[in-house]
C-alpha positions as a Markdown table, in Angstrom:
| # | Residue | x | y | z |
|---|---|---|---|---|
| 1 | Met | 114.5 | 126.6 | 97.5 |
| 2 | Glu | 112.5 | 128.4 | 100.2 |
| 3 | Val | 108.7 | 128.4 | 100.0 |
| 4 | Pro | 106.7 | 130.9 | 102.1 |
| 5 | Gly | 104.5 | 129.0 | 104.6 |
| 6 | Val | 106.3 | 125.7 | 104.1 |
| 7 | Phe | 108.7 | 124.8 | 106.9 |
| 8 | Leu | 109.2 | 121.0 | 106.7 |
| 9 | Lys | 110.8 | 118.9 | 104.1 |
| 10 | Arg | 108.6 | 116.4 | 102.3 |
| 11 | Pro | 109.4 | 112.7 | 102.9 |
| 12 | Leu | 109.9 | 111.1 | 99.5 |
| 13 | Ser | 111.0 | 107.6 | 98.4 |
| 14 | Ile | 113.8 | 107.1 | 95.9 |
| 15 | Phe | 112.0 | 106.0 | 92.7 |
| 16 | Asp | 115.2 | 105.1 | 90.7 |
| 17 | Ile | 118.9 | 105.7 | 90.6 |
| 18 | Asn | 120.8 | 105.9 | 87.2 |
| 19 | Asp | 124.5 | 106.6 | 87.4 |
| 20 | Thr | 124.6 | 110.0 | 89.2 |
| 21 | Arg | 120.9 | 110.8 | 88.8 |
| 22 | Val | 118.4 | 110.2 | 91.5 |
| 23 | Glu | 114.7 | 110.1 | 90.5 |
| 24 | Phe | 111.7 | 110.9 | 92.7 |
| 25 | Leu | 108.0 | 110.2 | 91.9 |
| 26 | Tyr | 105.4 | 112.3 | 93.7 |
| 27 | Lys | 101.9 | 113.6 | 93.4 |
| 28 | Val | 100.9 | 117.2 | 93.7 |
| 29 | Ile | 98.6 | 117.4 | 96.7 |
| 30 | Gly | 99.6 | 120.6 | 98.6 |
| 31 | Lys | 101.7 | 123.6 | 98.8 |
| 32 | Gly | 105.0 | 121.6 | 99.3 |
| 33 | Thr | 104.6 | 119.3 | 96.4 |
| 34 | Glu | 103.2 | 122.1 | 94.2 |
| 35 | Ser | 106.4 | 124.0 | 94.8 |
| 36 | Leu | 108.5 | 120.9 | 93.9 |
| 37 | Ala | 106.5 | 120.6 | 90.6 |
| 38 | Ser | 107.3 | 124.3 | 89.8 |
| 39 | Leu | 111.0 | 123.8 | 89.9 |
| 40 | Lys | 113.0 | 124.8 | 86.8 |
| 41 | Lys | 116.1 | 123.1 | 85.5 |
| 42 | Gly | 119.1 | 124.6 | 87.3 |
| 43 | Gln | 117.4 | 125.4 | 90.5 |
| 44 | Ser | 118.7 | 123.8 | 93.6 |
| 45 | Leu | 117.1 | 121.9 | 96.6 |
| 46 | Asn | 118.2 | 121.1 | 100.1 |
| 47 | Leu | 118.0 | 117.4 | 100.6 |
| 48 | Leu | 118.6 | 115.2 | 103.6 |
| 49 | Gly | 119.0 | 111.5 | 103.1 |
| 50 | Pro | 118.9 | 108.6 | 102.6 |
| 51 | Leu | 117.2 | 108.1 | 105.9 |
| 52 | Gly | 116.2 | 105.0 | 108.0 |
| 53 | Asn | 116.2 | 101.5 | 106.6 |
| 54 | Gly | 114.9 | 99.9 | 103.5 |
| 55 | Tyr | 113.3 | 96.7 | 102.5 |
| 56 | Glu | 115.0 | 93.4 | 103.4 |
| 57 | Ile | 115.9 | 91.6 | 100.2 |
| 58 | Pro | 115.4 | 87.8 | 100.6 |
| 59 | Pro | 118.7 | 86.0 | 100.2 |
| 60 | Ala | 117.0 | 82.8 | 98.8 |
| 61 | Lys | 116.2 | 83.0 | 95.1 |
| 62 | Asn | 113.2 | 80.7 | 95.4 |
| 63 | Lys | 111.3 | 83.4 | 97.3 |
| 64 | Ile | 108.6 | 84.9 | 95.2 |
| 65 | Pro | 108.4 | 88.7 | 95.8 |
| 66 | Val | 104.8 | 90.0 | 95.9 |
| 67 | Leu | 104.4 | 93.7 | 95.9 |
| 68 | Ile | 101.2 | 95.4 | 96.9 |
| 69 | Ser | 101.1 | 99.1 | 96.0 |
| 70 | Gly | 98.5 | 101.8 | 96.4 |
| 71 | Gly | 98.7 | 105.1 | 94.4 |
| 72 | Val | 102.1 | 106.8 | 94.5 |
| 73 | Gly | 103.3 | 104.0 | 96.8 |
| 74 | Ile | 104.6 | 102.6 | 93.6 |
| 75 | Ala | 107.5 | 105.1 | 94.0 |
| 76 | Ser | 108.8 | 103.1 | 97.0 |
| 77 | Leu | 108.5 | 99.7 | 95.3 |
| 78 | Ala | 109.9 | 100.4 | 91.8 |
| 79 | Tyr | 113.6 | 100.6 | 92.9 |
| 80 | Leu | 113.1 | 97.5 | 95.0 |
| 81 | Ala | 111.8 | 95.6 | 92.0 |
| 82 | Lys | 114.9 | 96.7 | 90.1 |
| 83 | Lys | 117.2 | 95.3 | 92.8 |
| 84 | Leu | 115.4 | 92.0 | 93.6 |
| 85 | Pro | 117.2 | 88.9 | 92.2 |
| 86 | Ala | 114.1 | 87.7 | 90.3 |
| 87 | Pro | 110.8 | 89.1 | 89.1 |
| 88 | Gly | 107.6 | 88.5 | 91.0 |
| 89 | Ile | 104.0 | 89.7 | 91.1 |
| 90 | Leu | 103.0 | 93.4 | 91.4 |
| 91 | Phe | 99.5 | 94.2 | 92.6 |
| 92 | Tyr | 98.9 | 97.9 | 91.9 |
| 93 | Gly | 95.8 | 99.7 | 92.9 |
| 94 | Thr | 94.7 | 103.2 | 92.0 |
| 95 | Gln | 91.5 | 105.3 | 91.9 |
| 96 | Ser | 91.4 | 105.3 | 88.1 |
| 97 | Lys | 93.3 | 104.3 | 85.0 |
| 98 | Lys | 94.6 | 107.8 | 84.7 |
| 99 | Asp | 96.4 | 107.5 | 88.0 |
| 100 | Ile | 98.6 | 104.5 | 86.9 |
| 101 | Val | 102.2 | 105.5 | 86.7 |
| 102 | Gly | 105.7 | 104.1 | 87.2 |
| 103 | Leu | 105.4 | 100.7 | 85.6 |
| 104 | Glu | 108.3 | 100.9 | 83.2 |
| 105 | Ile | 110.8 | 99.1 | 85.5 |
| 106 | Phe | 108.3 | 96.3 | 86.2 |
| 107 | Lys | 107.7 | 95.7 | 82.5 |
| 108 | Lys | 111.4 | 95.8 | 81.6 |
| 109 | Lys | 112.1 | 93.2 | 84.4 |
| 110 | Lys | 109.2 | 91.0 | 83.2 |
| 111 | Trp | 107.1 | 91.3 | 86.3 |
| 112 | Gln | 103.6 | 89.9 | 86.4 |
| 113 | Ile | 101.4 | 93.0 | 86.8 |
| 114 | Lys | 97.9 | 92.8 | 88.2 |
| 115 | Leu | 96.0 | 96.1 | 88.2 |
| 116 | Ser | 92.9 | 97.3 | 90.2 |
| 117 | Thr | 91.0 | 100.5 | 90.0 |
| 118 | Met | 88.2 | 101.8 | 92.3 |
| 119 | Asp | 86.2 | 103.0 | 89.3 |
| 120 | Gly | 86.8 | 99.9 | 87.2 |
| 121 | Thr | 88.6 | 101.7 | 84.3 |
| 122 | Ala | 91.5 | 99.3 | 84.4 |
| 123 | Gly | 91.8 | 95.7 | 85.7 |
| 124 | Phe | 90.0 | 94.5 | 88.7 |
| 125 | Lys | 87.3 | 96.8 | 90.1 |
| 126 | Gly | 87.8 | 97.3 | 93.8 |
| 127 | Phe | 90.5 | 97.2 | 96.5 |
| 128 | Val | 94.0 | 96.0 | 95.5 |
| 129 | Thr | 94.2 | 93.8 | 98.6 |
| 130 | Asp | 91.0 | 92.0 | 97.6 |
| 131 | Leu | 92.6 | 91.3 | 94.1 |
| 132 | Cys | 95.7 | 90.0 | 95.9 |
| 133 | Arg | 93.7 | 87.8 | 98.2 |
| 134 | Glu | 91.8 | 86.3 | 95.3 |
| 135 | Ser | 94.8 | 85.8 | 93.1 |
| 136 | Leu | 97.4 | 84.2 | 95.3 |
| 137 | Asp | 97.2 | 80.4 | 95.5 |
| 138 | Arg | 98.6 | 78.1 | 98.1 |
| 139 | Asp | 101.7 | 77.2 | 96.0 |
| 140 | Thr | 102.7 | 80.8 | 95.6 |
| 141 | Cys | 102.0 | 81.5 | 99.3 |
| 142 | Ser | 104.4 | 78.8 | 100.4 |
| 143 | Thr | 107.4 | 80.7 | 99.0 |
| 144 | Ala | 106.1 | 84.3 | 98.9 |
| 145 | Val | 107.2 | 87.4 | 100.8 |
| 146 | Ile | 105.1 | 90.6 | 100.6 |
| 147 | Tyr | 106.3 | 94.1 | 100.3 |
| 148 | Ser | 103.7 | 96.9 | 100.5 |
| 149 | Cys | 103.5 | 100.7 | 100.3 |
| 150 | Gly | 100.5 | 103.0 | 100.1 |
| 151 | Pro | 97.7 | 104.5 | 102.1 |
| 152 | Lys | 97.5 | 103.3 | 105.8 |
| 153 | Pro | 94.1 | 101.5 | 105.3 |
| 154 | Met | 95.7 | 99.6 | 102.5 |
| 155 | Leu | 98.7 | 98.7 | 104.4 |
| 156 | Lys | 96.5 | 97.5 | 107.3 |
| 157 | Ser | 94.6 | 95.3 | 104.9 |
| 158 | Ala | 97.8 | 94.0 | 103.3 |
| 159 | Ala | 99.1 | 93.1 | 106.7 |
| 160 | Arg | 95.9 | 91.3 | 107.5 |
| 161 | Thr | 96.0 | 89.4 | 104.2 |
| 162 | Ala | 99.6 | 88.4 | 104.8 |
| 163 | Lys | 98.6 | 87.1 | 108.2 |
| 164 | Glu | 95.7 | 85.1 | 106.8 |
| 165 | Leu | 97.9 | 83.6 | 104.1 |
| 166 | Gly | 100.8 | 82.9 | 106.4 |
| 167 | Val | 103.2 | 85.1 | 104.5 |
| 168 | Glu | 105.9 | 87.4 | 105.8 |
| 169 | Cys | 105.1 | 91.0 | 105.1 |
| 170 | Phe | 107.1 | 94.3 | 105.1 |
| 171 | Val | 105.4 | 97.6 | 104.9 |
| 172 | Ser | 106.8 | 101.1 | 104.3 |
| 173 | Leu | 105.1 | 103.7 | 106.4 |
| 174 | Glu | 104.7 | 107.4 | 105.6 |
| 175 | Glu | 104.7 | 110.1 | 108.3 |
| 176 | Met | 105.5 | 113.8 | 108.2 |
| 177 | Met | 109.1 | 114.2 | 109.5 |
| 178 | Ala | 110.2 | 117.4 | 111.2 |
| 179 | Cys | 113.8 | 116.6 | 111.7 |
| 180 | Gly | 114.3 | 113.3 | 109.8 |
| 181 | Val | 117.0 | 112.0 | 112.1 |
| 182 | Gly | 115.1 | 110.7 | 115.2 |
| 183 | Ile | 115.5 | 113.6 | 117.5 |
| 184 | Cys | 112.0 | 115.4 | 117.5 |
| 185 | Gln | 110.0 | 112.2 | 118.0 |
| 186 | Gly | 107.3 | 113.6 | 115.7 |
| 187 | Cys | 106.9 | 110.4 | 113.5 |
| 188 | Val | 106.5 | 107.7 | 116.1 |
| 189 | Val | 104.4 | 104.6 | 115.6 |
| 190 | Lys | 103.3 | 102.1 | 118.2 |
| 191 | Thr | 104.7 | 98.6 | 117.7 |
| 192 | Asn | 104.8 | 95.4 | 119.9 |
| 193 | Glu | 108.3 | 96.5 | 120.9 |
| 194 | Gly | 107.2 | 100.0 | 122.0 |
| 195 | Tyr | 107.2 | 103.2 | 120.0 |
| 196 | Arg | 109.5 | 103.4 | 117.0 |
| 197 | Lys | 110.4 | 106.3 | 114.8 |
| 198 | Val | 109.5 | 106.1 | 111.1 |
| 199 | Cys | 112.4 | 108.3 | 110.0 |
| 200 | Asp | 115.0 | 106.3 | 111.9 |
| 201 | Asp | 113.8 | 102.9 | 112.9 |
| 202 | Gly | 111.7 | 102.7 | 109.6 |
| 203 | Pro | 110.2 | 103.6 | 107.3 |
| 204 | Val | 110.1 | 99.9 | 106.6 |
| 205 | Phe | 108.8 | 97.6 | 109.3 |
| 206 | Asn | 107.8 | 94.0 | 109.6 |
| 207 | Ala | 104.0 | 94.1 | 109.4 |
| 208 | Asp | 103.6 | 91.8 | 112.4 |
| 209 | Lys | 105.3 | 94.3 | 114.7 |
| 210 | Ile | 103.0 | 97.2 | 114.0 |
| 211 | Asp | 100.1 | 98.0 | 116.3 |
| 212 | Trp | 97.6 | 98.6 | 113.5 |
| 213 | Glu | 94.7 | 99.6 | 115.8 |
| 214 | Ser | 96.7 | 102.6 | 117.1 |
| 215 | Leu | 97.7 | 103.7 | 113.6 |
| 216 | Thr | 95.4 | 106.5 | 112.4 |
| 217 | Asp | 94.8 | 107.4 | 108.7 |
């Protein structure tokens, strides 16, 4: 499918895989996603992927997975929740109740779900990372591992929260990708090991390795 004025593919997380069907969850925010939403059954797309690396699943079953999601970042974490050996805690923040999507997998797998909305229409009123900081106790932190996906300010806050709690944290970054295979260098981020490419070295990074001060919104 070719769209006038749209030259780059849109980076999307795999939301779910069922047999031969791959599902994506996205929000219409521009011409590219608007074109995706207008597709009819039977139309074809040119896809490239899967790209880069995914989340590291802890081998120990006594590790409690703590997921921190903002908005459509839930798309990146739903399939992870499906594959983890045991359910954990999902902290999910949106602007409003009407923006809450993609919880079916978490409910089916018996995850503990804690919601926050900026307008207070569902759950905790305020930032999801504040809810996380208030909710996690010392016993949980001793065996927890955090996975997070969402807006960059939220990821930065999640990384700071994890550091304060002494918890290992992995974040999935989003950048526009021109080539998707690490050649164009258009999606680099600064880390304590030098510059790394989100499409190839990421999109998932250990939060401790990211230079958060250099990462722009």
